[in-house]
Each structure stands twice: as C-alpha cells, then as structure tokens.
Amino acid sequence: MTYAFMNGEFLPLAEAKVGVMTHALHYGTSVFEGIRGNWNPEQEKLYVFRLKEHYERFLQGCKIMRIKVPHTAEELSSITLDLLGRSGYQQDIYIRPLAFKGEERVAILKLQDLSDSLVIFPIPLGAYLDLDAAARCCTSSWRRMEDTMIPPRNKIGGLYVNSILAKTEATLAGFDEAILLTNEGYVSEGAGENIFMVMNGKLITPSVSDNILAGITRDAVIRIAKNELGLETMERSMRRSELYNADECFLTGTAAHLTPVGSIDNIEIGDGEIGQITKELQRLYFDVIRGRIPKYLHWCTLASTTAAKASR
Ligand code: PMP
C-alpha cells in the first residue's frame, strides 16, 4: 500500500484529503518538490537522488511563501525514507512533497493570516519523456514567468500555470515539449526542464538570471560533464537562433532525466539524432542516479524497500 505523511501522521495515500475551500486550491499558494527514487535492478536497491538538496530548495520556497514547515531538511529526508520503507516500492518512483496554505478560507490574500499543511507521498513513475528518441520541441508562445512577477527559482504551485499552458500548447500542436523564452526573448528553459546546448564541444546553458529554476539535475550534469568528460559549462544568456545552430541539445530535470532534443520549431539540431556528447552524458547520468558510480554515491540515499507494513 502507498502511504502519505500528512500533517504529522502516516496514513494510506487514499485517505490523505483536503476540502474544497482549501486556500491553495483556489490561489496556488503552495510549494512542492519532485524527487526521484531510482531502482537499481542488479543490486535490487532503491536510491533517492539528492534528497537533502531537494528539501533545502523546498524550505527556501516555503520561506518566500510564508509557509511554516515544522521540520528541517534532515527531518523531511528521514520522514521520506520512513514513507518509502512503509510503501515498499521496488521500481522507479517519484516523491512529491507539497506544503500549502491548507486553511479553508476564501478571499484572504494575506499569507501570514493562513495556516499551513504538509503532505509527502511517493508514486511510481517511469520515463516522463521518451529517453531513447530525440524530442521534438517548439518555442512556446508563452513567456517564462519573470522574477518580478512570481519567484521562478522555487517550485511555487501557482507558477506552474505558466509551464502547464506551454506544455499543453506544445503537445496539442504535436510537439513533445515546449521551450520558453524570457520576456526579453532569451532562452529560459523547458516547461519542466532546464536546457543545454553543445556548441563546438562546449556546453552552454542559460544562467540563473534568465528566470530558470536552478535545477538539481542541471547542477549534477554540469559536475558530471566536468569531472568525467572534462567539459566545462558556460552559464550565459542564449538566443533562440543559437539553439537552431547548436551541434546538440538536451533537457534535464528530475522527471525528464536527461532527454535529447532532435528538433526545435521543426528545425533539426545537428543531424536530428541523439548527439554523441548527449549520449555519453545520458549514460553517465543514469549510472550515477542508480548508484553505480561510487564517486557519486554521496548523492544517492539508499531507501529500505522491504515494506515494513508499519501500523499507523
Ligand atoms: N525547470 C522547471 C520549470 C521544472 O519544473 C524543473 C523540474 N523540477 C526543472 C527545471 C528541473 O529541475 P530539477 O533538475 O531540480 O528537477
């Protein structure tokens, strides 16, 4: 059975509910995270990737949204491991922590006047985008939310209307993923991923001042590229036409892992197939997240999966 941790207690996920007057449901006053547990079939072990870093970003977002979470990042990490032990998944999973204004009051716009709720639960999740094919992307007609509108560096619920409109538009037009530009027309990121291009053997990705979510996968890929392939990453503003002229392009994110991009706006990137550097980085990244490279085991927290069947 899948368990949730809600407001201090463990309960079956099906019983973790909120009422229709919940503030966050009306106004998007929530902060969430997406964390992956990656199953290693040879070792029969589940490794959670960069658990504490996700909770640190989560708590930063909660601070901005004035949501009080009565736990530290370490405590949230151990609650999550407890949850995984109870739920007993032996497959790739996604963990969703969500902190929100849980008070059932409408028409209150002051965050400080509202009480807070917290829920964490795991769900099974395989590939989010096809990892073996090069994704077809388009530039979205929606622009990425500006830092002057809603803070884009944390996963604030209401912010995601922006990503969802872009993803919906792209998929209805037959593309796999949307790439959003900033209001000034620089490349920002995918609807739920950061973006990289490979140009003359160098990696380039938009800088944090281009309204990106500073992705934990982005950071991992920058380090792996440097340590394992000797590739430096330049973080700078990027133009849309640079993407069209790139040798290779890929997206990174917890859900999307490292997804190759084959075309943007129906223009092939390189030869339209998965690039060599992308392929090599993807291989390394998968070995890292499944706990196969000892050097990166400090990023992988081993979760017990023998379903303790603990009582409530
Ligand atoms: N940008 C957006 C808008 C996202 O939702 C995500 C997924 N969390 C990312 C980038 C990638 O971030 P991370 O690698 O930390 O999952």
mmCIF file of C-alpha atoms and ligand atoms in Angstrom:
data_model
loop_
_atom_site.group_PDB
_atom_site.id
_atom_site.type_symbol
_atom_site.label_atom_id
_atom_site.label_comp_id
_atom_site.label_asym_id
_atom_site.label_seq_id
_atom_site.Cartn_x
_atom_site.Cartn_y
_atom_site.Cartn_z
ATOM 1 C CA MET A 1 0.000 0.000 0.000
ATOM 2 C CA THR A 2 1.195 3.540 -0.716
ATOM 3 C CA TYR A 3 1.440 5.725 2.345
ATOM 4 C CA ALA A 4 1.414 9.503 2.698
ATOM 5 C CA PHE A 5 2.772 11.625 5.507
ATOM 6 C CA MET A 6 0.244 14.368 6.199
ATOM 7 C CA ASN A 7 0.421 16.968 8.944
ATOM 8 C CA GLY A 8 2.424 14.780 11.293
ATOM 9 C CA GLU A 9 0.952 11.325 10.661
ATOM 10 C CA PHE A 10 1.415 8.435 8.268
ATOM 11 C CA LEU A 11 -1.791 7.320 6.552
ATOM 12 C CA PRO A 12 -2.814 5.450 3.374
ATOM 13 C CA LEU A 13 -2.479 7.813 0.390
ATOM 14 C CA ALA A 14 -6.158 7.327 -0.475
ATOM 15 C CA GLU A 15 -7.087 8.850 2.889
ATOM 16 C CA ALA A 16 -4.945 11.992 2.501
ATOM 17 C CA LYS A 17 -7.599 14.560 1.523
ATOM 18 C CA VAL A 18 -8.361 18.291 1.587
ATOM 19 C CA GLY A 19 -11.628 20.238 1.439
ATOM 20 C CA VAL A 20 -12.886 22.338 -1.474
ATOM 21 C CA MET A 21 -12.321 25.607 0.403
ATOM 22 C CA THR A 22 -8.578 24.947 0.808
ATOM 23 C CA HIS A 23 -6.779 28.209 0.047
ATOM 24 C CA ALA A 24 -4.059 26.626 -2.135
ATOM 25 C CA LEU A 25 -6.667 25.032 -4.402
ATOM 26 C CA HIS A 26 -8.031 28.479 -5.259
ATOM 27 C CA TYR A 27 -4.866 30.566 -5.409
ATOM 28 C CA GLY A 28 -1.907 28.243 -5.990
ATOM 29 C CA THR A 29 -0.432 29.105 -2.586
ATOM 30 C CA SER A 30 1.771 26.038 -2.333
ATOM 31 C CA VAL A 31 5.351 24.915 -2.711
ATOM 32 C CA PHE A 32 6.288 21.476 -3.964
ATOM 33 C CA GLU A 33 9.239 19.323 -4.938
ATOM 34 C CA GLY A 34 9.832 16.448 -7.268
ATOM 35 C CA ILE A 35 12.351 13.880 -6.072
ATOM 36 C CA ARG A 36 13.200 10.602 -7.730
ATOM 37 C CA GLY A 37 13.880 7.203 -6.269
ATOM 38 C CA ASN A 38 15.779 5.217 -8.881
ATOM 39 C CA TRP A 39 15.644 1.425 -8.819
ATOM 40 C CA ASN A 40 18.894 -0.436 -9.401
ATOM 41 C CA PRO A 41 17.839 -3.879 -10.690
ATOM 42 C CA GLU A 42 21.270 -5.561 -10.335
ATOM 43 C CA GLN A 43 21.649 -4.542 -6.714
ATOM 44 C CA GLU A 44 17.881 -4.640 -6.039
ATOM 45 C CA LYS A 45 18.207 -1.310 -4.296
ATOM 46 C CA LEU A 46 16.318 1.983 -4.430
ATOM 47 C CA TYR A 47 18.471 5.114 -4.424
ATOM 48 C CA VAL A 48 16.927 8.534 -3.783
ATOM 49 C CA PHE A 49 18.731 11.235 -5.725
ATOM 50 C CA ARG A 50 19.991 14.341 -3.895
ATOM 51 C CA LEU A 51 17.291 14.091 -1.264
ATOM 52 C CA LYS A 52 18.517 16.784 1.114
ATOM 53 C CA GLU A 53 19.153 19.324 -1.699
ATOM 54 C CA HIS A 54 15.535 18.972 -2.821
ATOM 55 C CA TYR A 55 14.317 19.658 0.702
ATOM 56 C CA GLU A 56 16.626 22.650 1.017
ATOM 57 C CA ARG A 57 15.087 24.183 -2.125
ATOM 58 C CA PHE A 58 11.635 23.259 -0.782
ATOM 59 C CA LEU A 59 12.222 25.058 2.510
ATOM 60 C CA GLN A 60 13.548 28.141 0.689
ATOM 61 C CA GLY A 61 10.317 28.274 -1.340
ATOM 62 C CA CYS A 62 8.261 27.845 1.845
ATOM 63 C CA LYS A 63 10.091 30.784 3.391
ATOM 64 C CA ILE A 64 9.114 33.024 0.459
ATOM 65 C CA MET A 65 5.512 31.809 0.589
ATOM 66 C CA ARG A 66 5.449 32.154 4.393
ATOM 67 C CA ILE A 67 4.504 28.516 4.817
ATOM 68 C CA LYS A 68 5.758 27.149 8.129
ATOM 69 C CA VAL A 69 7.079 23.619 7.871
ATOM 70 C CA PRO A 70 7.850 22.243 11.327
ATOM 71 C CA HIS A 71 10.775 20.117 10.091
ATOM 72 C CA THR A 72 14.359 20.615 8.949
ATOM 73 C CA ALA A 73 15.650 19.285 5.607
ATOM 74 C CA GLU A 74 17.209 16.361 7.519
ATOM 75 C CA GLU A 75 13.928 15.545 9.243
ATOM 76 C CA LEU A 76 11.993 15.742 5.969
ATOM 77 C CA SER A 77 14.575 13.395 4.438
ATOM 78 C CA SER A 78 14.152 10.826 7.187
ATOM 79 C CA ILE A 79 10.328 11.100 7.052
ATOM 80 C CA THR A 80 10.629 10.378 3.305
ATOM 81 C CA LEU A 81 12.793 7.320 3.909
ATOM 82 C CA ASP A 82 10.286 6.099 6.502
ATOM 83 C CA LEU A 83 7.499 6.570 3.930
ATOM 84 C CA LEU A 84 9.421 4.572 1.319
ATOM 85 C CA GLY A 85 10.037 1.795 3.818
ATOM 86 C CA ARG A 86 6.303 1.583 4.539
ATOM 87 C CA SER A 87 5.249 1.802 0.874
ATOM 88 C CA GLY A 88 7.841 -0.753 -0.290
ATOM 89 C CA TYR A 89 8.268 0.282 -3.931
ATOM 90 C CA GLN A 90 10.834 -1.739 -5.879
ATOM 91 C CA GLN A 91 10.735 0.316 -9.069
ATOM 92 C CA ASP A 92 11.428 3.869 -10.251
ATOM 93 C CA ILE A 93 9.378 6.300 -8.207
ATOM 94 C CA TYR A 94 8.707 9.997 -7.838
ATOM 95 C CA ILE A 95 8.285 11.605 -4.430
ATOM 96 C CA ARG A 96 6.045 14.634 -4.132
ATOM 97 C CA PRO A 97 6.374 16.854 -1.050
ATOM 98 C CA LEU A 98 3.743 19.625 -1.017
ATOM 99 C CA ALA A 99 3.444 22.391 1.560
ATOM 100 C CA PHE A 100 0.385 24.578 1.201
ATOM 101 C CA LYS A 101 -1.937 27.104 2.724
ATOM 102 C CA GLY A 102 -4.340 24.482 3.971
ATOM 103 C CA GLU A 103 -6.763 26.758 5.722
ATOM 104 C CA GLU A 104 -10.321 26.544 4.400
ATOM 105 C CA ARG A 105 -10.899 30.264 3.938
ATOM 106 C CA VAL A 106 -11.751 32.091 0.753
ATOM 107 C CA ALA A 107 -10.920 35.707 -0.104
ATOM 108 C CA ILE A 108 -7.963 36.039 2.270
ATOM 109 C CA LEU A 109 -4.967 37.344 0.363
ATOM 110 C CA LYS A 110 -2.503 37.697 3.244
ATOM 111 C CA LEU A 111 -0.259 34.669 3.556
ATOM 112 C CA GLN A 112 0.552 35.474 7.161
ATOM 113 C CA ASP A 113 -3.103 35.032 8.154
ATOM 114 C CA LEU A 114 -3.377 31.464 6.888
ATOM 115 C CA SER A 115 -2.452 28.131 8.444
ATOM 116 C CA ASP A 116 -0.204 25.612 6.731
ATOM 117 C CA SER A 117 -0.332 21.968 5.728
ATOM 118 C CA LEU A 118 2.278 19.483 4.601
ATOM 119 C CA VAL A 119 1.939 16.251 2.675
ATOM 120 C CA ILE A 120 4.583 13.922 1.229
ATOM 121 C CA PHE A 121 3.826 10.846 -0.866
ATOM 122 C CA PRO A 122 5.554 8.571 -3.415
ATOM 123 C CA ILE A 123 4.103 7.394 -6.741
ATOM 124 C CA PRO A 124 5.542 5.008 -9.345
ATOM 125 C CA LEU A 125 6.991 6.941 -12.294
ATOM 126 C CA GLY A 126 8.874 5.595 -15.280
ATOM 127 C CA ALA A 127 10.151 7.802 -18.115
ATOM 128 C CA TYR A 128 8.407 11.187 -18.385
ATOM 129 C CA LEU A 129 9.664 11.921 -21.897
ATOM 130 C CA ASP A 130 10.976 9.276 -24.319
ATOM 131 C CA LEU A 131 14.658 8.917 -23.423
ATOM 132 C CA ASP A 132 15.638 6.786 -26.422
ATOM 133 C CA ALA A 133 14.394 9.175 -29.087
ATOM 134 C CA ALA A 134 15.291 12.794 -29.713
ATOM 135 C CA ALA A 135 12.405 15.008 -28.527
ATOM 136 C CA ARG A 136 10.610 17.369 -30.895
ATOM 137 C CA CYS A 137 10.348 20.738 -29.182
ATOM 138 C CA CYS A 138 8.854 24.083 -30.083
ATOM 139 C CA THR A 139 9.325 27.599 -28.827
ATOM 140 C CA SER A 140 6.289 28.462 -26.747
ATOM 141 C CA SER A 141 4.143 31.492 -27.415
ATOM 142 C CA TRP A 142 4.011 31.772 -23.596
ATOM 143 C CA ARG A 143 6.966 33.529 -21.993
ATOM 144 C CA ARG A 144 8.614 32.221 -18.824
ATOM 145 C CA MET A 145 7.368 33.928 -15.679
ATOM 146 C CA GLU A 146 9.645 36.799 -14.646
ATOM 147 C CA ASP A 147 11.277 37.095 -11.244
ATOM 148 C CA THR A 148 9.404 40.392 -10.903
ATOM 149 C CA MET A 149 6.076 38.525 -11.101
ATOM 150 C CA ILE A 150 6.398 35.229 -9.227
ATOM 151 C CA PRO A 151 9.761 33.950 -7.922
ATOM 152 C CA PRO A 152 10.759 31.371 -10.561
ATOM 153 C CA ARG A 153 13.596 29.699 -8.631
ATOM 154 C CA ASN A 154 11.401 27.628 -6.377
ATOM 155 C CA LYS A 155 8.561 25.334 -7.186
ATOM 156 C CA ILE A 156 5.636 27.542 -6.227
ATOM 157 C CA GLY A 157 2.280 25.985 -7.172
ATOM 158 C CA GLY A 158 0.761 28.993 -8.964
ATOM 159 C CA LEU A 159 3.916 29.449 -11.038
ATOM 160 C CA TYR A 160 3.200 26.173 -12.779
ATOM 161 C CA VAL A 161 0.189 27.529 -14.654
ATOM 162 C CA ASN A 162 2.888 29.040 -16.883
ATOM 163 C CA SER A 163 4.556 25.652 -17.545
ATOM 164 C CA ILE A 164 1.223 23.893 -17.970
ATOM 165 C CA LEU A 165 -0.061 26.363 -20.581
ATOM 166 C CA ALA A 166 3.198 25.964 -22.517
ATOM 167 C CA LYS A 167 3.215 22.147 -22.334
ATOM 168 C CA THR A 168 -0.453 21.997 -23.356
ATOM 169 C CA GLU A 169 0.067 24.292 -26.324
ATOM 170 C CA ALA A 170 3.130 22.300 -27.473
ATOM 171 C CA THR A 171 1.549 18.865 -27.198
ATOM 172 C CA LEU A 172 -1.714 19.948 -28.872
ATOM 173 C CA ALA A 173 0.434 21.144 -31.781
ATOM 174 C CA GLY A 174 2.101 17.706 -31.965
ATOM 175 C CA PHE A 175 5.401 18.510 -30.207
ATOM 176 C CA ASP A 176 6.828 16.694 -27.192
ATOM 177 C CA GLU A 177 7.940 19.677 -25.148
ATOM 178 C CA ALA A 178 7.861 23.486 -25.050
ATOM 179 C CA ILE A 179 10.855 25.782 -24.675
ATOM 180 C CA LEU A 180 10.032 29.081 -23.013
ATOM 181 C CA LEU A 181 11.805 32.364 -23.678
ATOM 182 C CA THR A 182 12.164 35.198 -21.193
ATOM 183 C CA ASN A 183 10.188 38.372 -21.787
ATOM 184 C CA GLU A 184 13.327 39.804 -23.409
ATOM 185 C CA GLY A 185 13.484 36.868 -25.818
ATOM 186 C CA TYR A 186 16.366 34.891 -24.299
ATOM 187 C CA VAL A 187 16.077 31.134 -23.915
ATOM 188 C CA SER A 188 14.942 30.246 -20.407
ATOM 189 C CA GLU A 189 14.035 26.552 -20.093
ATOM 190 C CA GLY A 190 11.647 23.746 -20.938
ATOM 191 C CA ALA A 191 8.189 23.543 -19.354
ATOM 192 C CA GLY A 192 9.620 21.261 -16.654
ATOM 193 C CA GLU A 193 13.315 21.002 -17.514
ATOM 194 C CA ASN A 194 16.479 23.034 -17.904
ATOM 195 C CA ILE A 195 18.042 23.228 -21.340
ATOM 196 C CA PHE A 196 21.627 22.757 -22.548
ATOM 197 C CA MET A 197 23.202 23.069 -25.957
ATOM 198 C CA VAL A 198 26.506 21.658 -27.194
ATOM 199 C CA MET A 199 28.445 24.021 -29.417
ATOM 200 C CA ASN A 200 31.980 23.239 -30.673
ATOM 201 C CA GLY A 201 32.499 20.707 -27.891
ATOM 202 C CA LYS A 202 31.365 23.095 -25.134
ATOM 203 C CA LEU A 203 28.225 23.027 -23.022
ATOM 204 C CA ILE A 204 26.150 26.177 -22.717
ATOM 205 C CA THR A 205 23.074 26.652 -20.535
ATOM 206 C CA PRO A 206 21.043 29.747 -19.569
ATOM 207 C CA SER A 207 22.175 31.441 -16.372
ATOM 208 C CA VAL A 208 20.038 31.715 -13.246
ATOM 209 C CA SER A 209 19.243 35.338 -14.085
ATOM 210 C CA ASP A 210 17.224 34.136 -17.088
ATOM 211 C CA ASN A 211 14.341 33.135 -14.798
ATOM 212 C CA ILE A 212 15.204 29.456 -14.711
ATOM 213 C CA LEU A 213 14.531 27.041 -11.908
ATOM 214 C CA ALA A 214 18.092 26.273 -10.806
ATOM 215 C CA GLY A 215 17.703 22.557 -11.389
ATOM 216 C CA ILE A 216 19.369 19.935 -9.245
ATOM 217 C CA THR A 217 19.767 17.738 -12.345
ATOM 218 C CA ARG A 218 21.288 20.727 -14.173
ATOM 219 C CA ASP A 219 23.841 21.042 -11.391
ATOM 220 C CA ALA A 220 24.561 17.290 -11.442
ATOM 221 C CA VAL A 221 25.065 17.276 -15.217
ATOM 222 C CA ILE A 222 27.413 20.302 -15.064
ATOM 223 C CA ARG A 223 29.555 18.463 -12.489
ATOM 224 C CA ILE A 224 29.479 15.096 -14.259
ATOM 225 C CA ALA A 225 30.422 16.740 -17.588
ATOM 226 C CA LYS A 226 33.375 18.436 -15.955
ATOM 227 C CA ASN A 227 34.607 15.535 -13.827
ATOM 228 C CA GLU A 228 34.070 12.694 -16.258
ATOM 229 C CA LEU A 229 34.381 14.253 -19.721
ATOM 230 C CA GLY A 230 36.478 17.336 -18.963
ATOM 231 C CA LEU A 231 33.716 19.520 -20.415
ATOM 232 C CA GLU A 232 33.179 22.984 -18.973
ATOM 233 C CA THR A 233 29.700 24.514 -18.986
ATOM 234 C CA MET A 234 29.241 28.167 -19.762
ATOM 235 C CA GLU A 235 26.230 29.692 -17.992
ATOM 236 C CA ARG A 236 25.083 32.666 -20.036
ATOM 237 C CA SER A 237 22.080 34.112 -21.843
ATOM 238 C CA MET A 238 21.268 32.243 -25.017
ATOM 239 C CA ARG A 239 19.390 33.240 -28.141
ATOM 240 C CA ARG A 240 16.776 31.057 -29.789
ATOM 241 C CA SER A 241 18.725 31.054 -33.061
ATOM 242 C CA GLU A 242 21.785 29.716 -31.232
ATOM 243 C CA LEU A 243 19.726 26.661 -30.373
ATOM 244 C CA TYR A 244 18.869 26.139 -34.044
ATOM 245 C CA ASN A 245 22.598 26.239 -34.854
ATOM 246 C CA ALA A 246 23.712 24.044 -31.953
ATOM 247 C CA ASP A 247 25.501 20.746 -32.573
ATOM 248 C CA GLU A 248 23.424 19.044 -29.891
ATOM 249 C CA CYS A 249 20.724 19.960 -27.410
ATOM 250 C CA PHE A 250 19.222 18.247 -24.367
ATOM 251 C CA LEU A 251 16.873 18.846 -21.452
ATOM 252 C CA THR A 252 17.487 17.988 -17.795
ATOM 253 C CA GLY A 253 15.091 17.530 -14.912
ATOM 254 C CA THR A 254 14.145 15.151 -12.147
ATOM 255 C CA ALA A 255 11.174 13.768 -14.094
ATOM 256 C CA ALA A 256 12.731 14.105 -17.575
ATOM 257 C CA HIS A 257 16.220 12.859 -16.539
ATOM 258 C CA LEU A 258 18.458 13.797 -19.489
ATOM 259 C CA THR A 259 16.292 13.942 -22.611
ATOM 260 C CA PRO A 260 17.906 14.510 -26.032
ATOM 261 C CA VAL A 261 16.333 17.163 -28.271
ATOM 262 C CA GLY A 262 16.246 16.380 -32.015
ATOM 263 C CA SER A 263 14.457 19.433 -33.365
ATOM 264 C CA ILE A 264 13.132 22.813 -32.312
ATOM 265 C CA ASP A 265 10.358 24.501 -34.298
ATOM 266 C CA ASN A 266 10.786 21.735 -36.890
ATOM 267 C CA ILE A 267 14.451 22.684 -37.402
ATOM 268 C CA GLU A 268 16.802 19.747 -36.874
ATOM 269 C CA ILE A 269 19.501 20.176 -34.240
ATOM 270 C CA GLY A 270 22.700 18.718 -35.705
ATOM 271 C CA ASP A 271 21.554 15.728 -37.748
ATOM 272 C CA GLY A 272 18.343 15.459 -35.747
ATOM 273 C CA GLU A 273 19.526 12.324 -33.922
ATOM 274 C CA ILE A 274 20.829 11.939 -30.368
ATOM 275 C CA GLY A 275 24.248 13.665 -30.218
ATOM 276 C CA GLN A 276 27.434 11.875 -29.094
ATOM 277 C CA ILE A 277 28.071 14.077 -26.052
ATOM 278 C CA THR A 278 24.401 13.879 -25.090
ATOM 279 C CA LYS A 279 24.509 10.079 -25.347
ATOM 280 C CA GLU A 280 27.650 9.852 -23.220
ATOM 281 C CA LEU A 281 26.285 12.242 -20.582
ATOM 282 C CA GLN A 282 22.990 10.356 -20.503
ATOM 283 C CA ARG A 283 24.832 7.052 -19.915
ATOM 284 C CA LEU A 284 26.925 8.547 -17.101
ATOM 285 C CA TYR A 285 23.918 10.267 -15.545
ATOM 286 C CA PHE A 286 21.938 7.006 -15.403
ATOM 287 C CA ASP A 287 24.857 5.198 -13.814
ATOM 288 C CA VAL A 288 25.168 7.989 -11.249
ATOM 289 C CA ILE A 289 21.483 8.086 -10.247
ATOM 290 C CA ARG A 290 21.239 4.302 -9.967
ATOM 291 C CA GLY A 291 24.177 4.256 -7.564
ATOM 292 C CA ARG A 292 26.583 2.528 -9.954
ATOM 293 C CA ILE A 293 29.466 5.015 -9.630
ATOM 294 C CA PRO A 294 30.974 5.000 -6.102
ATOM 295 C CA LYS A 295 32.317 8.547 -6.523
ATOM 296 C CA TYR A 296 28.745 9.891 -6.663
ATOM 297 C CA LEU A 297 27.184 7.687 -4.001
ATOM 298 C CA HIS A 298 27.008 10.707 -1.677
ATOM 299 C CA TRP A 299 24.186 11.939 -3.976
ATOM 300 C CA CYS A 300 22.269 8.676 -3.606
ATOM 301 C CA THR A 301 20.432 7.833 -0.401
ATOM 302 C CA LEU A 302 19.663 4.167 -0.033
ATOM 303 C CA ALA A 303 16.000 3.559 0.846
ATOM 304 C CA SER A 304 14.730 0.444 2.531
ATOM 305 C CA THR A 305 12.110 -1.207 0.312
ATOM 306 C CA THR A 306 11.144 -4.205 2.354
ATOM 307 C CA ALA A 307 7.726 -2.686 3.176
ATOM 308 C CA ALA A 308 7.794 -2.617 6.938
ATOM 309 C CA LYS A 309 3.959 -2.627 6.909
ATOM 310 C CA ALA A 310 4.115 -0.389 9.925
ATOM 311 C CA SER A 311 0.895 0.319 11.674
ATOM 312 C CA ARG A 312 -0.438 3.850 11.711
HETATM 313 N N1 PMP B 1 12.531 23.829 -14.641
HETATM 314 C C1 PMP B 1 11.284 23.610 -14.234
HETATM 315 C C2 PMP B 1 10.220 24.603 -14.548
HETATM 316 C C3 PMP B 1 10.976 22.443 -13.512
HETATM 317 O O1 PMP B 1 9.732 22.202 -13.095
HETATM 318 C C4 PMP B 1 12.001 21.504 -13.251
HETATM 319 C C5 PMP B 1 11.694 20.224 -12.528
HETATM 320 N N2 PMP B 1 11.811 20.357 -11.148
HETATM 321 C C6 PMP B 1 13.296 21.781 -13.683
HETATM 322 C C7 PMP B 1 13.526 22.964 -14.385
HETATM 323 C C8 PMP B 1 14.444 20.866 -13.382
HETATM 324 O O2 PMP B 1 14.770 20.900 -12.018
HETATM 325 P P1 PMP B 1 15.347 19.649 -11.247
HETATM 326 O O3 PMP B 1 16.502 19.154 -12.035
HETATM 327 O O4 PMP B 1 15.741 20.162 -9.916
HETATM 328 O O5 PMP B 1 14.255 18.640 -11.184
#
